[in-house]
Short mmCIF file of N, CA and C in Angstrom, two decimals:
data_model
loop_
_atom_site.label_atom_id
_atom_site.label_comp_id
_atom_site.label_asym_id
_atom_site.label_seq_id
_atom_site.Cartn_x
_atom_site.Cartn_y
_atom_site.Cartn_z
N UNK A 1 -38.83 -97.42 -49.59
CA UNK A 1 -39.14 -98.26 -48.46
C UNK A 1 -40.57 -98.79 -48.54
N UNK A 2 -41.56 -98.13 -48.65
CA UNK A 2 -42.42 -98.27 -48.91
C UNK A 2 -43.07 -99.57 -49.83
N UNK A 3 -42.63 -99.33 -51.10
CA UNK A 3 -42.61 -100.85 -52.43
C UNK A 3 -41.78 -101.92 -51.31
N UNK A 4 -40.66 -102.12 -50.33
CA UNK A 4 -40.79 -103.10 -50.15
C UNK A 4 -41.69 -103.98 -48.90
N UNK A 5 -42.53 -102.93 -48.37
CA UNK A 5 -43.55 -103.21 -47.78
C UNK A 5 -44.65 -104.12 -48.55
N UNK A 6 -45.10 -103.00 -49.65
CA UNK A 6 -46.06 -103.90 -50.65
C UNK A 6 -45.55 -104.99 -51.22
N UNK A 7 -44.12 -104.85 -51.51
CA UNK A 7 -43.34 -106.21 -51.71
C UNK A 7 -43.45 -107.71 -51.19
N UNK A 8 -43.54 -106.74 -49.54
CA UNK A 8 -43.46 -108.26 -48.76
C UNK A 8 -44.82 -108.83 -48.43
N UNK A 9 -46.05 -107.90 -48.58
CA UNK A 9 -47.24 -108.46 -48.37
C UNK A 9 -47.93 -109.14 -49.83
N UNK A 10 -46.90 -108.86 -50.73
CA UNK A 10 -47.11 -109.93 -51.86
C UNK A 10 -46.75 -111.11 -51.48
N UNK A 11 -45.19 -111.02 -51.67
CA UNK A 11 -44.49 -112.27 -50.86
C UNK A 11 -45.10 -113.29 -49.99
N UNK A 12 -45.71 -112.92 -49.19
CA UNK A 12 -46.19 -113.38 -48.08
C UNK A 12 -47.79 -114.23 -48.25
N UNK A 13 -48.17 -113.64 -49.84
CA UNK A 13 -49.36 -114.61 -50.23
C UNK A 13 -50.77 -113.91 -49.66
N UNK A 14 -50.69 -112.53 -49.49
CA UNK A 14 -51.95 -111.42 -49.54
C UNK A 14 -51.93 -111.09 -51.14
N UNK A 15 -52.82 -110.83 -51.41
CA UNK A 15 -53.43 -110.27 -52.25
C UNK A 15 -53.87 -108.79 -51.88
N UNK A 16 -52.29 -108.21 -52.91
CA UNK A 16 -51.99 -106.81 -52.72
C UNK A 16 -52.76 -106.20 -53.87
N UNK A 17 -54.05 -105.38 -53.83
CA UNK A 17 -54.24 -104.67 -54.96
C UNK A 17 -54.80 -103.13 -54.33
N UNK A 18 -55.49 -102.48 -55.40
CA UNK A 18 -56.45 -101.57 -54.91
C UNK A 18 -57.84 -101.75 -55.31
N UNK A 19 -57.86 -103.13 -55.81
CA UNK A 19 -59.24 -103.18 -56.40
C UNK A 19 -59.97 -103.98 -54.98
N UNK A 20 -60.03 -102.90 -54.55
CA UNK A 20 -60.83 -103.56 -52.67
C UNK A 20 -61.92 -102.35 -52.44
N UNK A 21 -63.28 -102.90 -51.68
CA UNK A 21 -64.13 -101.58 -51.41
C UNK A 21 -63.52 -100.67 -50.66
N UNK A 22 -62.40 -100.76 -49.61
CA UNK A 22 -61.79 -99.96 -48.58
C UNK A 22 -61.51 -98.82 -49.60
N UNK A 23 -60.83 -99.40 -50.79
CA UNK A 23 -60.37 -98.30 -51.88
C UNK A 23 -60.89 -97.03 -52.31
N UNK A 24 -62.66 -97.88 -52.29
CA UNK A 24 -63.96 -96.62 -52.53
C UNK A 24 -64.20 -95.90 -51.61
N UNK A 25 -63.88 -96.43 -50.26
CA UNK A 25 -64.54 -95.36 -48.94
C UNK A 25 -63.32 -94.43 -48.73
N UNK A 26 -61.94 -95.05 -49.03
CA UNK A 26 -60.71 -93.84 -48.90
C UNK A 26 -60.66 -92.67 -50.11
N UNK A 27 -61.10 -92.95 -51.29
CA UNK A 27 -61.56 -92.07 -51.85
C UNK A 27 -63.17 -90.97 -51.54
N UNK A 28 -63.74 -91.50 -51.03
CA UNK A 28 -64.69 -90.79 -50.70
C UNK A 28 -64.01 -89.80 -49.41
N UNK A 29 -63.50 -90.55 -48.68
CA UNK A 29 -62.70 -89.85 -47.21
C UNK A 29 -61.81 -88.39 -48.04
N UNK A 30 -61.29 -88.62 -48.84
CA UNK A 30 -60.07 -87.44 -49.57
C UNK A 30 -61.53 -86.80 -50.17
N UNK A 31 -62.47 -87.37 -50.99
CA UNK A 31 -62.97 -86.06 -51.33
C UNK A 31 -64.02 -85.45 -49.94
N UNK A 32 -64.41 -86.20 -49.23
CA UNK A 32 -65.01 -85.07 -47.86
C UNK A 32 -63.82 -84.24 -46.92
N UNK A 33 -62.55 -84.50 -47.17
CA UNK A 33 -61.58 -83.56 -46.80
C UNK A 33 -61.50 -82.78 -47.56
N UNK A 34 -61.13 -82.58 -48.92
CA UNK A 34 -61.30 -81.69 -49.70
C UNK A 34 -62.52 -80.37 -50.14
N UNK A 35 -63.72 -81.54 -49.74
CA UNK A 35 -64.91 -80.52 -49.53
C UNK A 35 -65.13 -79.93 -48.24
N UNK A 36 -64.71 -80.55 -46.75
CA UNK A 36 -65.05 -80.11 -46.22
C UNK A 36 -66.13 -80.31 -45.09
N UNK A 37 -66.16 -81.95 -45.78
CA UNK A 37 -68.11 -82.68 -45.07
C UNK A 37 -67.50 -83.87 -44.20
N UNK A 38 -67.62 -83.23 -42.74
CA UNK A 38 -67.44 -84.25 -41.86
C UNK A 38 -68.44 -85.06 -41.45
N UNK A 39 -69.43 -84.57 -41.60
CA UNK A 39 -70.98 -85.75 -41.79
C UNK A 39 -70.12 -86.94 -42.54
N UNK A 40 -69.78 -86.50 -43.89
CA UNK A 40 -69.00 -87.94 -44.74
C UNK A 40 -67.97 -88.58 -44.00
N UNK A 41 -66.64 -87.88 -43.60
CA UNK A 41 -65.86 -88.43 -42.38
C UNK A 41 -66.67 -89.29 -41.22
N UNK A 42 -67.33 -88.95 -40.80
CA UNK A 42 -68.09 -89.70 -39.41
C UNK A 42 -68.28 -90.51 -40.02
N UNK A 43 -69.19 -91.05 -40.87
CA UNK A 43 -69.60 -92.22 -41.81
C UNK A 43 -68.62 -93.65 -41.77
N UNK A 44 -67.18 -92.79 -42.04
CA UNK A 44 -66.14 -93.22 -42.23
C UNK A 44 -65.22 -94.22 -41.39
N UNK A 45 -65.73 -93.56 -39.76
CA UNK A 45 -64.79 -93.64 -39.09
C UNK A 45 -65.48 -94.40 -37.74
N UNK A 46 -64.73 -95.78 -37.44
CA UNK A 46 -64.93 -96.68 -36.38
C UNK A 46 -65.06 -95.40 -35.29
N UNK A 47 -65.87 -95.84 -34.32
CA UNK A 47 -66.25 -95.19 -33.24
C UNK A 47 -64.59 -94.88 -32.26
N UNK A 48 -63.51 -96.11 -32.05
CA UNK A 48 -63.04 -96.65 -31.27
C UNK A 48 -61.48 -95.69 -32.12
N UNK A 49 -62.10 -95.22 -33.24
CA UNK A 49 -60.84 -94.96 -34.20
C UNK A 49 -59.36 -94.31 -33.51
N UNK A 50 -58.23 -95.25 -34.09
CA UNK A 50 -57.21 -94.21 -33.95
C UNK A 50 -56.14 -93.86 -34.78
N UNK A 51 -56.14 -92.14 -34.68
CA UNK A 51 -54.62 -92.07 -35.66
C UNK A 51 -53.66 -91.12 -35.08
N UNK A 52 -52.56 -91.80 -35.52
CA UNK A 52 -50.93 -91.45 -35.33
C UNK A 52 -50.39 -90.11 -36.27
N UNK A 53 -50.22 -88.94 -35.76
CA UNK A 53 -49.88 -88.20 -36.71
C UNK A 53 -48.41 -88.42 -37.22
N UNK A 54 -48.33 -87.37 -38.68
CA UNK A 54 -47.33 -88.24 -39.18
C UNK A 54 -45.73 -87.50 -38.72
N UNK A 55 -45.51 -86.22 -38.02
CA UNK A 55 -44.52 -85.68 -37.85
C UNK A 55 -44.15 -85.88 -36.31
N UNK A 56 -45.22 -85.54 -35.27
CA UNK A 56 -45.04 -85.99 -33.96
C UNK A 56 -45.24 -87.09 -33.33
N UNK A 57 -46.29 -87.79 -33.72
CA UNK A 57 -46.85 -88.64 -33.15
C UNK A 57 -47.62 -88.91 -32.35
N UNK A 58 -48.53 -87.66 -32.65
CA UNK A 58 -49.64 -87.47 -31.51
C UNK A 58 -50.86 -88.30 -31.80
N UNK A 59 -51.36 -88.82 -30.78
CA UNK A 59 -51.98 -89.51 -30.84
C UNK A 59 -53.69 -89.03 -31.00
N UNK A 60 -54.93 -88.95 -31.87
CA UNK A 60 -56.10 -88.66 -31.46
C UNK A 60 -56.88 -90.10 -32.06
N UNK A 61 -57.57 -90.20 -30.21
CA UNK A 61 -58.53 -91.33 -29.88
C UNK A 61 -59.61 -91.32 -30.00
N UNK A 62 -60.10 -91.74 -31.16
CA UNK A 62 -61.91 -91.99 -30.74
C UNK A 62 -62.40 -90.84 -31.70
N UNK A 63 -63.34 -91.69 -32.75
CA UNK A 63 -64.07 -90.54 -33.84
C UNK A 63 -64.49 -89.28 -33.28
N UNK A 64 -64.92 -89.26 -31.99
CA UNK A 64 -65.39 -87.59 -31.67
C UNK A 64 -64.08 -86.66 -31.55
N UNK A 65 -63.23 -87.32 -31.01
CA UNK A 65 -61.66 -86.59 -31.02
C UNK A 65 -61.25 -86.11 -32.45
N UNK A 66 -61.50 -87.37 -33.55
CA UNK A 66 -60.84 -86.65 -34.67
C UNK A 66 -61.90 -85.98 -35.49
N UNK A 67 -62.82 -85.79 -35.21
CA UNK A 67 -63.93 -85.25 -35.62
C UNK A 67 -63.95 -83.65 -35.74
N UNK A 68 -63.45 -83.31 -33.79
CA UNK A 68 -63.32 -82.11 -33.61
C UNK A 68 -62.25 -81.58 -34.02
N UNK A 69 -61.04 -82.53 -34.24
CA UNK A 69 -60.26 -81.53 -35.52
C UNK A 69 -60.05 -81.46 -36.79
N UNK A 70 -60.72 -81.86 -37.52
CA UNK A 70 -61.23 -81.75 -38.84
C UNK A 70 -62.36 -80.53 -38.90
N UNK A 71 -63.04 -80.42 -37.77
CA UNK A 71 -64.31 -79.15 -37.89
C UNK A 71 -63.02 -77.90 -37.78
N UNK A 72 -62.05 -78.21 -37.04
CA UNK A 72 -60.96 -76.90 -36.37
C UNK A 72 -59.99 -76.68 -38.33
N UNK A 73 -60.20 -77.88 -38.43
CA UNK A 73 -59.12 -77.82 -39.63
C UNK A 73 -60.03 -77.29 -40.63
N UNK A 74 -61.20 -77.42 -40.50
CA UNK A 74 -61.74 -76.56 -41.97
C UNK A 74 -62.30 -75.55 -41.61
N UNK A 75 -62.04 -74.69 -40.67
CA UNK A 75 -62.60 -73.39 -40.51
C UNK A 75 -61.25 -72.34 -40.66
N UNK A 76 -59.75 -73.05 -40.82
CA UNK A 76 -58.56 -72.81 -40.85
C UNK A 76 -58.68 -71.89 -42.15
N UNK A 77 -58.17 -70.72 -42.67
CA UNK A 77 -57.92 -70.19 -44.39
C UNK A 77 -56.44 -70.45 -44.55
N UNK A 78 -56.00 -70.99 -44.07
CA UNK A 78 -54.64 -71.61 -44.43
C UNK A 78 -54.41 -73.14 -43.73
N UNK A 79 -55.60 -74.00 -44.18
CA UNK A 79 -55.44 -75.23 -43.98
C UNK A 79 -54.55 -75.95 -45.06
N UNK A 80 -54.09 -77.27 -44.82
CA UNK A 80 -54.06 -77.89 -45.54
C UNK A 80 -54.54 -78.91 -46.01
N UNK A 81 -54.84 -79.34 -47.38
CA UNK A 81 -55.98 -80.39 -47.75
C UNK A 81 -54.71 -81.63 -47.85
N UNK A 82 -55.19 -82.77 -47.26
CA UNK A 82 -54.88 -84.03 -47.30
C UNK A 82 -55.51 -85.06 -48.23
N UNK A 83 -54.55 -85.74 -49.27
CA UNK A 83 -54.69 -86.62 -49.97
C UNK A 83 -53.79 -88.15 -49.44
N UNK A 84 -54.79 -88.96 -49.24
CA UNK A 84 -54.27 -90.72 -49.52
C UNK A 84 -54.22 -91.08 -50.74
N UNK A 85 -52.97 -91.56 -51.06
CA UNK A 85 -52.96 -92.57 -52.11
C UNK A 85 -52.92 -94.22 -51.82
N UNK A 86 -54.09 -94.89 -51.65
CA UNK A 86 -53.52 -96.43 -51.31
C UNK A 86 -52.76 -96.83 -52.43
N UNK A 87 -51.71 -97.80 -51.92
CA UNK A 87 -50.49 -98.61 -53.12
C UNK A 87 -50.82 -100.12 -52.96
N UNK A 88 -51.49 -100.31 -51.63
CA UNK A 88 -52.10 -101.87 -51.97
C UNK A 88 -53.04 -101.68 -50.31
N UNK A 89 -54.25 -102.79 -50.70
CA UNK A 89 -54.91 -103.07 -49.88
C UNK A 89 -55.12 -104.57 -49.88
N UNK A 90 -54.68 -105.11 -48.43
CA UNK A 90 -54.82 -106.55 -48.62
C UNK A 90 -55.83 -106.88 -47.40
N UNK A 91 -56.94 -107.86 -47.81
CA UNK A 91 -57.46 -108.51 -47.04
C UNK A 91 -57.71 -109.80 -46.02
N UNK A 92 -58.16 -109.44 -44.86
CA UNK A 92 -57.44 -111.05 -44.19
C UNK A 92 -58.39 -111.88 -44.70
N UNK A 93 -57.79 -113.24 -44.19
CA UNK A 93 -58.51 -114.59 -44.95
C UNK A 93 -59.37 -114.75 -43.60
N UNK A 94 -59.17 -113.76 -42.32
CA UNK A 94 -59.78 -114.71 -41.24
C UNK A 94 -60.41 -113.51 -40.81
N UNK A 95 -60.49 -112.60 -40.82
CA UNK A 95 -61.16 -111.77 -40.55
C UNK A 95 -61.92 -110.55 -41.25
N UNK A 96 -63.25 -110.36 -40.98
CA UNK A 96 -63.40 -108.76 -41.91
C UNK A 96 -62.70 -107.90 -41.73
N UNK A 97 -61.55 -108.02 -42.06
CA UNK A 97 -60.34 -106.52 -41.79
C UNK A 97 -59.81 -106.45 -42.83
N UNK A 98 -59.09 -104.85 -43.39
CA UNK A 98 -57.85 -104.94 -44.33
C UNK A 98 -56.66 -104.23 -44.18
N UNK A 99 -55.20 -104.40 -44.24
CA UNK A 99 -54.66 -103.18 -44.14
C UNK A 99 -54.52 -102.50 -45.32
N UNK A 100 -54.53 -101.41 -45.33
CA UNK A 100 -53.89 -100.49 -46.83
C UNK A 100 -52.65 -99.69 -46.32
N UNK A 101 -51.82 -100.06 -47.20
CA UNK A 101 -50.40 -99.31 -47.91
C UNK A 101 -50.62 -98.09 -48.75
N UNK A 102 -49.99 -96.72 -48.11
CA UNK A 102 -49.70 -95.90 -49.01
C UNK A 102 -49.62 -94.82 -49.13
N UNK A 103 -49.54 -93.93 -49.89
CA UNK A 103 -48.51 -92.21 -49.85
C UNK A 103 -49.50 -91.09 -49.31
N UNK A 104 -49.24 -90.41 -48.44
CA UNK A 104 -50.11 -89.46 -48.63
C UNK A 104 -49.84 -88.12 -48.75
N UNK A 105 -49.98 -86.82 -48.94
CA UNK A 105 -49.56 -85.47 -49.28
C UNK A 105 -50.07 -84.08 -48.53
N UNK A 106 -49.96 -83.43 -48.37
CA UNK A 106 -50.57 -82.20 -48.01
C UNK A 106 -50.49 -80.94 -48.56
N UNK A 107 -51.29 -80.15 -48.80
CA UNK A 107 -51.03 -78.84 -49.99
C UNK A 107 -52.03 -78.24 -49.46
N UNK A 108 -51.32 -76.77 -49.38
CA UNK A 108 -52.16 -75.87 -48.76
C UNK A 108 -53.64 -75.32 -49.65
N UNK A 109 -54.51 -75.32 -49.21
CA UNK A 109 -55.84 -75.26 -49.86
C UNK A 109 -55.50 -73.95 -51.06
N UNK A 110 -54.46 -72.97 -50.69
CA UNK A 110 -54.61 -72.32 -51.94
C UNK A 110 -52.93 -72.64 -51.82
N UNK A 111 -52.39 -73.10 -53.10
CA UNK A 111 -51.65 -73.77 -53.73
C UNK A 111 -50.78 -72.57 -53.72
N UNK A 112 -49.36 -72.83 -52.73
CA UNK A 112 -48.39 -71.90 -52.95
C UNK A 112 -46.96 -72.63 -53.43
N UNK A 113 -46.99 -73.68 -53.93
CA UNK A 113 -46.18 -74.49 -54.66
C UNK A 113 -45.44 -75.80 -52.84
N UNK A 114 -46.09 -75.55 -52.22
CA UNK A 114 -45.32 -76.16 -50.62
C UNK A 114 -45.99 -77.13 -50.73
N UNK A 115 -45.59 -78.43 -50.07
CA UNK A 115 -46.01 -79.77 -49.71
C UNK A 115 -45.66 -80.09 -48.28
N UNK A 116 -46.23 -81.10 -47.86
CA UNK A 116 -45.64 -82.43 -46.76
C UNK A 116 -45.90 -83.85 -47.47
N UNK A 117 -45.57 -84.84 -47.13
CA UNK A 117 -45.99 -86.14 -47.50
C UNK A 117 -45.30 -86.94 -47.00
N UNK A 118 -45.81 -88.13 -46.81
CA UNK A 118 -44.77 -89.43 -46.80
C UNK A 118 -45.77 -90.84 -46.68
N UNK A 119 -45.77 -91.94 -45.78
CA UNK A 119 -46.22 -92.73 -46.33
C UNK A 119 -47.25 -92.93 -44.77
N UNK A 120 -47.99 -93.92 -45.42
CA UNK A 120 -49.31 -94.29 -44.01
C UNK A 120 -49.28 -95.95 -44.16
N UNK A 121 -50.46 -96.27 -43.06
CA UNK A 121 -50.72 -97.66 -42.96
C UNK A 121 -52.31 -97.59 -42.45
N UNK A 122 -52.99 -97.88 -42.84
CA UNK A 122 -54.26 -97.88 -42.09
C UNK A 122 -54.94 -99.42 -42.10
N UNK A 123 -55.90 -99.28 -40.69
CA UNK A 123 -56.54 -100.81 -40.65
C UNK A 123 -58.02 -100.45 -40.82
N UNK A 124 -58.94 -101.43 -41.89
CA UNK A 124 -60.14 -100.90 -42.14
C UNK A 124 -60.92 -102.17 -41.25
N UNK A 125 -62.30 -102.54 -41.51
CA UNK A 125 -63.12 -103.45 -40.63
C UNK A 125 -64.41 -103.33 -41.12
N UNK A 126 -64.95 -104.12 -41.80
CA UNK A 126 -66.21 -104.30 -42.46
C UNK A 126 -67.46 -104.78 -41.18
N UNK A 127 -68.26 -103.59 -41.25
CA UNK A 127 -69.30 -103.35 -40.01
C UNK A 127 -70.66 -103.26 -40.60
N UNK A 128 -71.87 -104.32 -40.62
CA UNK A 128 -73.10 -103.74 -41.11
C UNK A 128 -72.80 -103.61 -42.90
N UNK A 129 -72.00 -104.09 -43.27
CA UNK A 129 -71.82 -104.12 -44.39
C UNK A 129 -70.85 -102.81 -45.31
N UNK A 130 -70.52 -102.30 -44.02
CA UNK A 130 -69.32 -100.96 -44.45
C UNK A 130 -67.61 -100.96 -44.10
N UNK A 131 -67.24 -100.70 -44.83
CA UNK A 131 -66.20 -100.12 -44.85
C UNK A 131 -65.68 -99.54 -43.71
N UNK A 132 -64.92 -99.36 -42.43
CA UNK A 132 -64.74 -98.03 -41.30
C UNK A 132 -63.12 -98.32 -41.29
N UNK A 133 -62.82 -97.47 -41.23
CA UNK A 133 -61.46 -97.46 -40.55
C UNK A 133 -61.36 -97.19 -38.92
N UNK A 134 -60.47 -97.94 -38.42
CA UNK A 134 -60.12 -98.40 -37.13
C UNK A 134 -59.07 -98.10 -36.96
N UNK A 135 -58.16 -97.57 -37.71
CA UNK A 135 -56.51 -97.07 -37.20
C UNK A 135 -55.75 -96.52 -38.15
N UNK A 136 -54.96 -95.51 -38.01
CA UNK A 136 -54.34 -95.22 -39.48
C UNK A 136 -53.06 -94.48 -38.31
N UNK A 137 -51.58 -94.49 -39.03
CA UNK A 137 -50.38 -94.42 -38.75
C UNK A 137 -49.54 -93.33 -39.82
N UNK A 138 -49.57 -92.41 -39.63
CA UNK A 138 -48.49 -91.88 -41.02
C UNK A 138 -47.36 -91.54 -40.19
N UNK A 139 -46.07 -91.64 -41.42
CA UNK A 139 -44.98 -91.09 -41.27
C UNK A 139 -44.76 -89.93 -42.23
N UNK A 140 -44.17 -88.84 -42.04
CA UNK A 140 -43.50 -87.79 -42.60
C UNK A 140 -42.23 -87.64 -42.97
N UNK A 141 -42.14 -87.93 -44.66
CA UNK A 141 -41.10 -88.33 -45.37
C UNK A 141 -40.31 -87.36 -45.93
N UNK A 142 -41.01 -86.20 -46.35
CA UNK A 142 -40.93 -85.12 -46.69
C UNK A 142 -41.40 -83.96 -46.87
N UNK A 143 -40.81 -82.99 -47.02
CA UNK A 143 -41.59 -81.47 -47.21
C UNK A 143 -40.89 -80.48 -48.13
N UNK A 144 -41.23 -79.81 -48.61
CA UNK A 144 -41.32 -78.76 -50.05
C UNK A 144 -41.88 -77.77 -49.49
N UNK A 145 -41.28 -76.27 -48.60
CA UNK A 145 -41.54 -74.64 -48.74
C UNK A 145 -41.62 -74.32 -49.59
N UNK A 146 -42.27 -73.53 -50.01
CA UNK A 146 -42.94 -72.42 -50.86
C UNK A 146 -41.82 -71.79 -51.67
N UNK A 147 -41.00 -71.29 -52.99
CA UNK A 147 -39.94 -70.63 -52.85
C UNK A 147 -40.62 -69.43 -52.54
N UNK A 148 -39.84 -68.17 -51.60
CA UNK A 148 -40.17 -66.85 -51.69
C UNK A 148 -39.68 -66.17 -52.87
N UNK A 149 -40.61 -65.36 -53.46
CA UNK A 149 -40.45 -64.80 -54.50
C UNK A 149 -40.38 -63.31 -53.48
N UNK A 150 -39.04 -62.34 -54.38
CA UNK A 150 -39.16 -60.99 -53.37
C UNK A 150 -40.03 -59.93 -54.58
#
């Protein structure tokens, strides 16, 4: 489902790639989740920010909101680390905005063979000469338990 998303924002005469700066700040975003540095997250993240989680749909408003659970999520010893993969980022012709397309995953910080994943949408907004994200949406496509070994 997904490819025919990126499909249609080809179609449609965006210029679908990943060779976009949004590309560099979502990689920087996965590695301050991975490390742990919400100083780098804040950086990241429009004041006004919002995201859609990907199994319920709960909603958290506003960088101090998702701020305080990312500090909750890394004090967790059975968190899970979150990876984005963008599959295309297209930019508007009329505005400093972009959306990005694409997969994202979850794996528990110590690797017991279990996953979640499925796909996202996020809207970025070039501010002062940066990169921020302003909205991001995931859905939950799938999941992979652990096998128990007895």
């Amino acid at each position: 489902m997904l490819e025919l998303l990126v499909a249609a924002a080809a179609a449609q005469g965006f210029d679908c790639s990943t060779d976009h700066p949004a590309a560099a700040a979502r990689a920087t975003f996965n590695r301050a989740i991975r490390e742990k540095k919400t100083g780098v997250i804040k950086r990241l993240l429009d004041e006004d920010v919002v995201l859609v989680t990907g199994t319920d749909s709960g909603v958290i408003s506003g960088r101090d909101a998702q701020l305080a659970i990312w500090r909750e999520d890394f004090k967790n010893p059975n968190r899970i680390v979150f990876q984005r993969t963008p599959l295309c980022i297209a930019a508007s012709k009329v505005e400093p905005i972009a959306t990005e397309i694409g997969r994202w995953v979850g794996r528990p910080e110590r690797p017991d063979g279990s996953e979640v994943g499925g796909d996202y949408t996020a809207k970025w907004r070039k501010v002062d000469g940066r990169w921020l994200l302003e909205a991001e949406i995931f859905t939950t496509m799938h999941e992979r338990e652990a096998l128990a070994i007895p």
